[in-house]
mmCIF file with all atom_site columns, C-alpha atoms in Angstrom:
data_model
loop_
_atom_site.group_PDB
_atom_site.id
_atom_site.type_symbol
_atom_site.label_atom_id
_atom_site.label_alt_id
_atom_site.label_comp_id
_atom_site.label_asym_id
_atom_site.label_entity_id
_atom_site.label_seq_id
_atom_site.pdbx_PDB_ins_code
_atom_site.Cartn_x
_atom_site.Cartn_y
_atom_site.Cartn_z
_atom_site.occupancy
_atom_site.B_iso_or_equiv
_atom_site.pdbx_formal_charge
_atom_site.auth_seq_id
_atom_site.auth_comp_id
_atom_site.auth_asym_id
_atom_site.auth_atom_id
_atom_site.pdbx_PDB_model_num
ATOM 1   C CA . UNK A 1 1   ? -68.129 -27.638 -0.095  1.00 0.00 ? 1   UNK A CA 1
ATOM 2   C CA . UNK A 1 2   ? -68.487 -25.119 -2.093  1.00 0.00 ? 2   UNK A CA 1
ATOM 3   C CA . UNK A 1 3   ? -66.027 -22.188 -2.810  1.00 0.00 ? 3   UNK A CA 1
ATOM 4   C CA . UNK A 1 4   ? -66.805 -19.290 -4.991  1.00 0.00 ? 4   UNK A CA 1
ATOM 5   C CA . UNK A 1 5   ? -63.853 -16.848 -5.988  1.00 0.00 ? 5   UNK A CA 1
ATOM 6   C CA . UNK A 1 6   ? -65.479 -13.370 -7.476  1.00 0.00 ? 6   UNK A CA 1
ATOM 7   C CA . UNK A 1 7   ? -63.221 -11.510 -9.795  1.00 0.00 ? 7   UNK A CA 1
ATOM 8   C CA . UNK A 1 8   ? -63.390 -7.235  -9.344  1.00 0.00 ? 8   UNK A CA 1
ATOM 9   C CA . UNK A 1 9   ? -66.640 -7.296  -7.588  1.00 0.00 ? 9   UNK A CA 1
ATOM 10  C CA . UNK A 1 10  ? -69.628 -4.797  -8.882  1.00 0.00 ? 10  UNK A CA 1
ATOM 11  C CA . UNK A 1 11  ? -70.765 -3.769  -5.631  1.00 0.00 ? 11  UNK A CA 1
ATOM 12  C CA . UNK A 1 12  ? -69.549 -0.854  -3.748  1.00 0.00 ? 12  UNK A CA 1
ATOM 13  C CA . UNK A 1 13  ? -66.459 -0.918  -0.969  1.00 0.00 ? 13  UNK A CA 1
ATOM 14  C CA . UNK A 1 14  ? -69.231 -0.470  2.111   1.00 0.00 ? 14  UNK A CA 1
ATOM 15  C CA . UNK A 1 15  ? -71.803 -3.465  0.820   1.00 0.00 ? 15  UNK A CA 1
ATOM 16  C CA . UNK A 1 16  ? -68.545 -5.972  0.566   1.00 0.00 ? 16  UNK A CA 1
ATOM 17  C CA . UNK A 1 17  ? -67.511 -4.926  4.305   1.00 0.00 ? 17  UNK A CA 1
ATOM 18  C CA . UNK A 1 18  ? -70.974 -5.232  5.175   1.00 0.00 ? 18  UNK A CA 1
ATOM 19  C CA . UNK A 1 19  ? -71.380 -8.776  3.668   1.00 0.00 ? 19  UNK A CA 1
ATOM 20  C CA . UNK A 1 20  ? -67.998 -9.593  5.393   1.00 0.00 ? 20  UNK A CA 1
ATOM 21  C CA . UNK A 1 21  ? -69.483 -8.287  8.621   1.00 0.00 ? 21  UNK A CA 1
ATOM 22  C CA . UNK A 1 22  ? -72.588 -10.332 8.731   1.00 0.00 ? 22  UNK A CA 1
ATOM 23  C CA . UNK A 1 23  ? -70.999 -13.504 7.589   1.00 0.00 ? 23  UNK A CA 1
ATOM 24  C CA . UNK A 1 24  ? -67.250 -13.142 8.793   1.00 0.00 ? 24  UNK A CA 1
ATOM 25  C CA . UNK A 1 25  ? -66.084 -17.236 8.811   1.00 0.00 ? 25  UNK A CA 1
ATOM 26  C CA . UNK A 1 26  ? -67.958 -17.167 5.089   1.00 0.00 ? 26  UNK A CA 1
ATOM 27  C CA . UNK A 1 27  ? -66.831 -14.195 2.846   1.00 0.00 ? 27  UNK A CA 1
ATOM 28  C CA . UNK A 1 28  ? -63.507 -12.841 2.626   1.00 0.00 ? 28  UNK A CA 1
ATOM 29  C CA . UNK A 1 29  ? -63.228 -9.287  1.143   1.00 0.00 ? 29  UNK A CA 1
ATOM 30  C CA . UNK A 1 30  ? -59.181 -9.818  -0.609  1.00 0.00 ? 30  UNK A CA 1
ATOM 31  C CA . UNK A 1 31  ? -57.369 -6.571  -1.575  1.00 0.00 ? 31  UNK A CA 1
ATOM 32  C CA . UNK A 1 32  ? -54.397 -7.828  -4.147  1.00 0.00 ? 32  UNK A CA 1
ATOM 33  C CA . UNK A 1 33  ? -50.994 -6.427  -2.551  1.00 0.00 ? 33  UNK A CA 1
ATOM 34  C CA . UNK A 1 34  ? -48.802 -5.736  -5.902  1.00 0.00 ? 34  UNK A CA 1
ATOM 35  C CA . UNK A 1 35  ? -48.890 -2.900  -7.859  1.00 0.00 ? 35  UNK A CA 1
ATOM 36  C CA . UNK A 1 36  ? -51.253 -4.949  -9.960  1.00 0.00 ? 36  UNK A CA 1
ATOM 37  C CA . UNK A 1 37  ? -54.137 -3.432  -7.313  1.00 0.00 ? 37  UNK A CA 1
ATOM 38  C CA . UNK A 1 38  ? -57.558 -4.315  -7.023  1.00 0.00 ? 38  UNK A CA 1
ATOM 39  C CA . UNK A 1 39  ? -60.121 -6.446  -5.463  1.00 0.00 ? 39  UNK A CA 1
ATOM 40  C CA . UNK A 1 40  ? -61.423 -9.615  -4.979  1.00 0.00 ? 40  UNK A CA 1
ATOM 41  C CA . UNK A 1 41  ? -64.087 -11.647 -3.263  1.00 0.00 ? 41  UNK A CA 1
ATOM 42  C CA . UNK A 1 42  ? -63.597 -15.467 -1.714  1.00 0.00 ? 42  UNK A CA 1
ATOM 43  C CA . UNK A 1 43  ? -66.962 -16.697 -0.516  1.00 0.00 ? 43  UNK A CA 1
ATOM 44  C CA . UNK A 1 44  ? -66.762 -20.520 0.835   1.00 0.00 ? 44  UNK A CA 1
ATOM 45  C CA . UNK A 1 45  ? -70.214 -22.244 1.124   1.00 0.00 ? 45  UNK A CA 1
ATOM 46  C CA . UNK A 1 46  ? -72.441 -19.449 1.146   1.00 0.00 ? 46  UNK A CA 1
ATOM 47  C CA . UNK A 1 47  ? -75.233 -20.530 -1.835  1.00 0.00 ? 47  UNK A CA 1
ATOM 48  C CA . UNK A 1 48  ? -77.139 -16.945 -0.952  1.00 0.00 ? 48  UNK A CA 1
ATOM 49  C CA . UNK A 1 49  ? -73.862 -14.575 -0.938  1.00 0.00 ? 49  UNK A CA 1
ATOM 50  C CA . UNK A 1 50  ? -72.601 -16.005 -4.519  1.00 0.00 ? 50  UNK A CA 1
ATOM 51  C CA . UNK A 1 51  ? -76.088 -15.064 -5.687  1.00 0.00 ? 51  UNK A CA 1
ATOM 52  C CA . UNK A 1 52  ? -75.486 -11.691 -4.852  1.00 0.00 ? 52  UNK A CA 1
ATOM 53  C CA . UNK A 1 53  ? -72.656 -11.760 -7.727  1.00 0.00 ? 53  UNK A CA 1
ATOM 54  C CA . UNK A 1 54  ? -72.605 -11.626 -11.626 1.00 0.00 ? 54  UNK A CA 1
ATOM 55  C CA . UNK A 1 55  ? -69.955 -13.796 -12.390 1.00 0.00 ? 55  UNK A CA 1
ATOM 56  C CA . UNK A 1 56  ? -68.514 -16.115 -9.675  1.00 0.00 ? 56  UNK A CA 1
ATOM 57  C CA . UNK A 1 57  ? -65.817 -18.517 -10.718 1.00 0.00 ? 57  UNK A CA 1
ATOM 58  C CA . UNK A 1 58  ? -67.193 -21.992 -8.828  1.00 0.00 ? 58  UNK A CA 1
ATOM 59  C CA . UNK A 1 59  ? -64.661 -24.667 -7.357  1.00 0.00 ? 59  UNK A CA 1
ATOM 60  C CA . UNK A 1 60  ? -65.142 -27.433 -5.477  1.00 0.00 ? 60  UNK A CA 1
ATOM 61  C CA . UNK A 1 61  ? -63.063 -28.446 -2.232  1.00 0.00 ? 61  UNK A CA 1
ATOM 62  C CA . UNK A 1 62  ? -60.481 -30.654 -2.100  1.00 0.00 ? 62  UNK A CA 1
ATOM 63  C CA . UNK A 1 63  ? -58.705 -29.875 1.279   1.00 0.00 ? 63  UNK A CA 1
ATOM 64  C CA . UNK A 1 64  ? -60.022 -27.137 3.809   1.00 0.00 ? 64  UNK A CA 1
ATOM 65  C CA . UNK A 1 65  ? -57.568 -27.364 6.864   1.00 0.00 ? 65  UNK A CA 1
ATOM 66  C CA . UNK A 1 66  ? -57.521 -25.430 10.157  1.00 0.00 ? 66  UNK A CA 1
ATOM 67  C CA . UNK A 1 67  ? -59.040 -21.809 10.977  1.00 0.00 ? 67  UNK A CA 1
ATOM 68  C CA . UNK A 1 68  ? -59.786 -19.607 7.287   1.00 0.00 ? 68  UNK A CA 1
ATOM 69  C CA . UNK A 1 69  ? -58.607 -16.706 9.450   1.00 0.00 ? 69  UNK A CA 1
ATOM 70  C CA . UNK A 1 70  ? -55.355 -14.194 8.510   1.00 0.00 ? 70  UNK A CA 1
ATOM 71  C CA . UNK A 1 71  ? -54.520 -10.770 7.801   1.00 0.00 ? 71  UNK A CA 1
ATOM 72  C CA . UNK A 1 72  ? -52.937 -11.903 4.078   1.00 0.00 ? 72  UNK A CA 1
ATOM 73  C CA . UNK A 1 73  ? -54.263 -14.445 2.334   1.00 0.00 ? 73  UNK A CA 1
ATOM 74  C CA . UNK A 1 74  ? -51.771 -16.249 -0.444  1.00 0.00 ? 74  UNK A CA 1
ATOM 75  C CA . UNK A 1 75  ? -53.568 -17.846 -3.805  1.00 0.00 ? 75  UNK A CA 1
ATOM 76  C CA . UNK A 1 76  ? -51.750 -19.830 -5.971  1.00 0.00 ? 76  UNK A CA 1
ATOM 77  C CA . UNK A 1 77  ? -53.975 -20.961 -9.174  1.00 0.00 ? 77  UNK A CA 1
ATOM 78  C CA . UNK A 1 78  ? -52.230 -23.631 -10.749 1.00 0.00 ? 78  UNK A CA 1
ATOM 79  C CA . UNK A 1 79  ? -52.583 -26.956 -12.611 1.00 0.00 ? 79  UNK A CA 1
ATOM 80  C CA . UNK A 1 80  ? -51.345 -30.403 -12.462 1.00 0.00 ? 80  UNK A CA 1
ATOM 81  C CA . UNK A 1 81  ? -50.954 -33.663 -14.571 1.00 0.00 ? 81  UNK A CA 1
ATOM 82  C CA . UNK A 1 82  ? -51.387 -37.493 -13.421 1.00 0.00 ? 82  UNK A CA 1
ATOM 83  C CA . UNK A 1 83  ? -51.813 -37.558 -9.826  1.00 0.00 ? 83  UNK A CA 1
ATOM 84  C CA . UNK A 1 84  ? -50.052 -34.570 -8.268  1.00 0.00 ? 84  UNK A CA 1
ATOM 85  C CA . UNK A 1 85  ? -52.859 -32.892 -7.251  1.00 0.00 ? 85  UNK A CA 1
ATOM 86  C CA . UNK A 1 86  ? -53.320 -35.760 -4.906  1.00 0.00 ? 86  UNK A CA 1
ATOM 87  C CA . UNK A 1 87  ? -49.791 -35.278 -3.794  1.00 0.00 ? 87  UNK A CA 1
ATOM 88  C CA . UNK A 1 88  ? -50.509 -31.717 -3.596  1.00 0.00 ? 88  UNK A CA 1
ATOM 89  C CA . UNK A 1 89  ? -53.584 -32.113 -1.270  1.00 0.00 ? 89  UNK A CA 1
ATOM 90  C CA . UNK A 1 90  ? -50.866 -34.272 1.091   1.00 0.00 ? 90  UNK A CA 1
ATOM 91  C CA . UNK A 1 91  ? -49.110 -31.339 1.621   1.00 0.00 ? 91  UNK A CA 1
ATOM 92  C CA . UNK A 1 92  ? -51.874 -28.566 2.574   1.00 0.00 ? 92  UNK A CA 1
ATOM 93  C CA . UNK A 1 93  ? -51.655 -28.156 6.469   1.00 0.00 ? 93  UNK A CA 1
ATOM 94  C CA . UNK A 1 94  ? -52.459 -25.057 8.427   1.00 0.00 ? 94  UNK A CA 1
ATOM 95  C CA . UNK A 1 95  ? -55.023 -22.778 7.506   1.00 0.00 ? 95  UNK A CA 1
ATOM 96  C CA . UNK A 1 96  ? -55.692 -23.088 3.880   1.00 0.00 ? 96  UNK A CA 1
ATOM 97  C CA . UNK A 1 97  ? -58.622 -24.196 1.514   1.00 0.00 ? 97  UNK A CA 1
ATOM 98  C CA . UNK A 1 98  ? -57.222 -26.235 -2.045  1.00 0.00 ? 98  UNK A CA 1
ATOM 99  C CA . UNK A 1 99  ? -60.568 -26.004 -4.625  1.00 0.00 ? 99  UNK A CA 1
ATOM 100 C CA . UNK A 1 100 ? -60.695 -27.668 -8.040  1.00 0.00 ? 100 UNK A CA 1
ATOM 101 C CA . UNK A 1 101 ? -62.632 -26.105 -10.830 1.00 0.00 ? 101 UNK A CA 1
ATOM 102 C CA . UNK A 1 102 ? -66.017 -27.127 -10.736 1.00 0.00 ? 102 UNK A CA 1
ATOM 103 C CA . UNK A 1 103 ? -66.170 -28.157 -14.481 1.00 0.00 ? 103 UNK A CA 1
ATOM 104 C CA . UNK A 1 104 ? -64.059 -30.890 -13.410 1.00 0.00 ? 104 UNK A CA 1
ATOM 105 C CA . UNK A 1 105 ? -60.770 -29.430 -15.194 1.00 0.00 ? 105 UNK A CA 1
ATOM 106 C CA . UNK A 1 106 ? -57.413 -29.522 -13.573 1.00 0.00 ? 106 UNK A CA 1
ATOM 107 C CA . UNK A 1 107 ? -57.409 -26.313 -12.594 1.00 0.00 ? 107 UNK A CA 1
ATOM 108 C CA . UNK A 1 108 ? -57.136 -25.948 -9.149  1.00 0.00 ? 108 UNK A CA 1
ATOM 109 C CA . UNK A 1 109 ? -56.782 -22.918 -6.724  1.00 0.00 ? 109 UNK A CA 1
ATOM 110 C CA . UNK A 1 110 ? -54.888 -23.162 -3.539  1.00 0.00 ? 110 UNK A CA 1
ATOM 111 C CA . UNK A 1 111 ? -55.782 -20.300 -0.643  1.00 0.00 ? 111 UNK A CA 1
ATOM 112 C CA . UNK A 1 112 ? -53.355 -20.106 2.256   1.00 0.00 ? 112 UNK A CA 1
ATOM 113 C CA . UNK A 1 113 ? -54.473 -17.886 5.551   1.00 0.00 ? 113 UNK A CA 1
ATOM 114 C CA . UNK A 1 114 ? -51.478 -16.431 7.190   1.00 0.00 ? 114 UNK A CA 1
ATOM 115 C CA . UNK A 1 115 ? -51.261 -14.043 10.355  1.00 0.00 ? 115 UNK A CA 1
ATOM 116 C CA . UNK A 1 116 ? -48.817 -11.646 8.545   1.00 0.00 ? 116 UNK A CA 1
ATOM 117 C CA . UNK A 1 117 ? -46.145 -11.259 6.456   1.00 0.00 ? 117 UNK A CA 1
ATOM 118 C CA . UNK A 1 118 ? -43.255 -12.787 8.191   1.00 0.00 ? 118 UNK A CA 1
ATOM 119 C CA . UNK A 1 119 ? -45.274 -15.775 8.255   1.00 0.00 ? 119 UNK A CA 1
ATOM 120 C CA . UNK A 1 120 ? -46.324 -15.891 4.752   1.00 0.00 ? 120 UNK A CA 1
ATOM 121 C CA . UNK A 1 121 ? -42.553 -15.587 4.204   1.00 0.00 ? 121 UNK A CA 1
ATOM 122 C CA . UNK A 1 122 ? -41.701 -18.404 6.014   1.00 0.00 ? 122 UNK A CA 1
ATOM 123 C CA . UNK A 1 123 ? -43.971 -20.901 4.375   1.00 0.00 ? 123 UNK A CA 1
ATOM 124 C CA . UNK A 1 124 ? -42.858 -19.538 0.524   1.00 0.00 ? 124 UNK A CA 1
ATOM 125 C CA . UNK A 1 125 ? -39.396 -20.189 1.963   1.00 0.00 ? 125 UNK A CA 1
ATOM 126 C CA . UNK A 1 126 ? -39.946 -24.090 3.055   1.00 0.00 ? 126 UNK A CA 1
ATOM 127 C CA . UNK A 1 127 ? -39.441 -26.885 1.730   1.00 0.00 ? 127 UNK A CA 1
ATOM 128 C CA . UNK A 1 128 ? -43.234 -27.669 1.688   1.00 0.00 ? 128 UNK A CA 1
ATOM 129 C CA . UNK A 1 129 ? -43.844 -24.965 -0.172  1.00 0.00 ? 129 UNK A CA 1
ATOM 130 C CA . UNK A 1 130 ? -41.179 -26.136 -2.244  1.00 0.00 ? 130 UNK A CA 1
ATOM 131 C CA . UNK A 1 131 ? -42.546 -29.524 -3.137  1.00 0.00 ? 131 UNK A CA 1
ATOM 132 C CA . UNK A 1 132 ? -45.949 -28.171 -4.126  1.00 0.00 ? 132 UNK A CA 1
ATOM 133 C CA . UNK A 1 133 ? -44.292 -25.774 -6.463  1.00 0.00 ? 133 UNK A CA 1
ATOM 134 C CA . UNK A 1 134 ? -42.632 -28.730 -8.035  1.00 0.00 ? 134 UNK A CA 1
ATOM 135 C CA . UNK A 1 135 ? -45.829 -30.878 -8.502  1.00 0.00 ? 135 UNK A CA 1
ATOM 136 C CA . UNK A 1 136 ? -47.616 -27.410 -9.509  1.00 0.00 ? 136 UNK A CA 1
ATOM 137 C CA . UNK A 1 137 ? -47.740 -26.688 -13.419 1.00 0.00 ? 137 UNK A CA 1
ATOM 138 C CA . UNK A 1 138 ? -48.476 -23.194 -14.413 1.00 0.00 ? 138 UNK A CA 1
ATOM 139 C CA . UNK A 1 139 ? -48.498 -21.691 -11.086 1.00 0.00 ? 139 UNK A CA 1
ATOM 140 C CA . UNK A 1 140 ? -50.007 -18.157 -11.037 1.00 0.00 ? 140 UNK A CA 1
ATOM 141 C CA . UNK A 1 141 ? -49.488 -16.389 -6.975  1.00 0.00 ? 141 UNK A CA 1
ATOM 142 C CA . UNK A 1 142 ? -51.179 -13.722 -5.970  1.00 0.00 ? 142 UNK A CA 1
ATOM 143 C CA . UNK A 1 143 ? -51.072 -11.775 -2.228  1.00 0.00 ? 143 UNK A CA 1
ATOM 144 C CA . UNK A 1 144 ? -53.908 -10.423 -0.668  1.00 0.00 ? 144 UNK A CA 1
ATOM 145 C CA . UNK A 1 145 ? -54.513 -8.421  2.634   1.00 0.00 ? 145 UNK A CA 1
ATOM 146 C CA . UNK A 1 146 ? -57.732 -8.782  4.223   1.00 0.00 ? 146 UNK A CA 1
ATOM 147 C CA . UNK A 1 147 ? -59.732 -5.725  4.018   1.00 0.00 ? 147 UNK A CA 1
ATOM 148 C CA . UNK A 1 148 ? -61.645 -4.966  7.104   1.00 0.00 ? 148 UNK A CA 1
ATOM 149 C CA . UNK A 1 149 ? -62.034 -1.033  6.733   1.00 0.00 ? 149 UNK A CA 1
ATOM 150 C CA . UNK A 1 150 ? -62.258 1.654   3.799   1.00 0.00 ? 150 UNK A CA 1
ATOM 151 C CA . UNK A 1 151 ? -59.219 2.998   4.449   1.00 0.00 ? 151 UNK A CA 1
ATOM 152 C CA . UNK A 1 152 ? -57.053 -0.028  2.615   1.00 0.00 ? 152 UNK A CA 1
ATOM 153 C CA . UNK A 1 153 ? -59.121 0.860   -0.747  1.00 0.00 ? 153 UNK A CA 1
ATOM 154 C CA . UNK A 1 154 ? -57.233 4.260   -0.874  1.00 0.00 ? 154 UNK A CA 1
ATOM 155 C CA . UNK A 1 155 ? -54.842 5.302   -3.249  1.00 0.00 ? 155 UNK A CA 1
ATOM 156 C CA . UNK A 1 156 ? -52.393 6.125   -1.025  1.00 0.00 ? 156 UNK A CA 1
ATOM 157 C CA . UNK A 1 157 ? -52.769 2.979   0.862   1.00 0.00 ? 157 UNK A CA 1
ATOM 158 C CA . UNK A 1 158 ? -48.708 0.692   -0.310  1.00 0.00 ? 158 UNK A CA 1
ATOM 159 C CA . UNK A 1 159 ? -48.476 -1.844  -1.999  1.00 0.00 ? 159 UNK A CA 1
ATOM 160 C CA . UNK A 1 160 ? -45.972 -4.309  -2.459  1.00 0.00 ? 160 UNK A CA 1
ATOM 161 C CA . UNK A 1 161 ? -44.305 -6.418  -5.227  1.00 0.00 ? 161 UNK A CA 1
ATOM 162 C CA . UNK A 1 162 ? -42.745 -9.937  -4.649  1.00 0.00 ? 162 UNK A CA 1
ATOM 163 C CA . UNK A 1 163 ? -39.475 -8.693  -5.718  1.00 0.00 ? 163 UNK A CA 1
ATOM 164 C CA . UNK A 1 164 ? -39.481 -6.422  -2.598  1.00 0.00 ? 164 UNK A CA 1
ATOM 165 C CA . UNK A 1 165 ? -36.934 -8.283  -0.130  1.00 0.00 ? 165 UNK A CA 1
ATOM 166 C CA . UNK A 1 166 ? -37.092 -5.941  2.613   1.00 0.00 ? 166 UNK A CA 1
ATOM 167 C CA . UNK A 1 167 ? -40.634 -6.797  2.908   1.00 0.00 ? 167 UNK A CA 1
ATOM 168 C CA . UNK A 1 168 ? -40.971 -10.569 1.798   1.00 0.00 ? 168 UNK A CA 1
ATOM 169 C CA . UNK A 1 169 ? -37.532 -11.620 3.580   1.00 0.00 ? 169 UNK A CA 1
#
């Protein structure tokens, strides 16, 4: 399977929603949650949506477990030596997609699909997390929330940093 990660999208706010609308299990319309804002675009086996799209990084799927469904979406890019990856891919349960590049590299991309934020919390704070951290070189997180309306694009809409306790527990 395909999965196609789109970096700051060209296209306006209401053609991404619309896309998203139309093709809901497919395309996932990712607003970053830090004060690093901004947007991005995860497309998973959907040839005729990446063609819509200048400059889509391609993976390939290693692992695509449960229901790609959540409210924040957690994306650790990351990259491994020997066999940890394979380790890695041991480890992926719940609702999460782990991609390699599609050039073959090790450089991999690990998407997690989580409810909210308590329960994002509580996987960074287990010990699976934990061990895939340890097999993980270079690890690079970022948090999204799922846009589904406008109104998250605005400037007045909060974001959040990791080092925020009273949010990430």
């Amino acid at each position: 399977m395909k999965i196609n990660l789109v970096l700051a999208p060209e296209q306006l706010p209401a053609q991404l929603l619309a896309f998203q609308a139309a093709n809901s299990a497919h395309f996932f319309y990712l607003g970053k949650e830090t004060q690093l804002s901004g947007a991005n675009v995860l497309i998973v086996d959907e040839p005729e949506l990446v063609a819509q799209f200048k400059r889509p990084l391609s993976f390939d799927s290693r692992v695509v477990s449960g229901n790609l469904a959540g409210e924040v979406i957690h994306q650790i890019s990351f990259q491994t030596k020997g066999r940890n990856d394979e380790l890695i891919e041991q480890l992926v349960t719940g609702n999460a997609i782990m991609a390699q590049n599609a050039n073959g590299k090790a450089d991999f991309m690990l998407w997690t699909f989580w409810p909210d934020h308590q329960a994002l919390a509580n996987f960074v704070n287990s010990d699976t997390f934990k061990q895939m951290k340890n097999l993980m070189k270079n690890a690079y997180t970022v948090s999204y929330f799922h846009i589904s309306s406008t109104d998250q694009l605005s400037l007045t809409h909060q974001m959040r940093d990791f080092d925020d306790k009273t949010w990430w527990g």
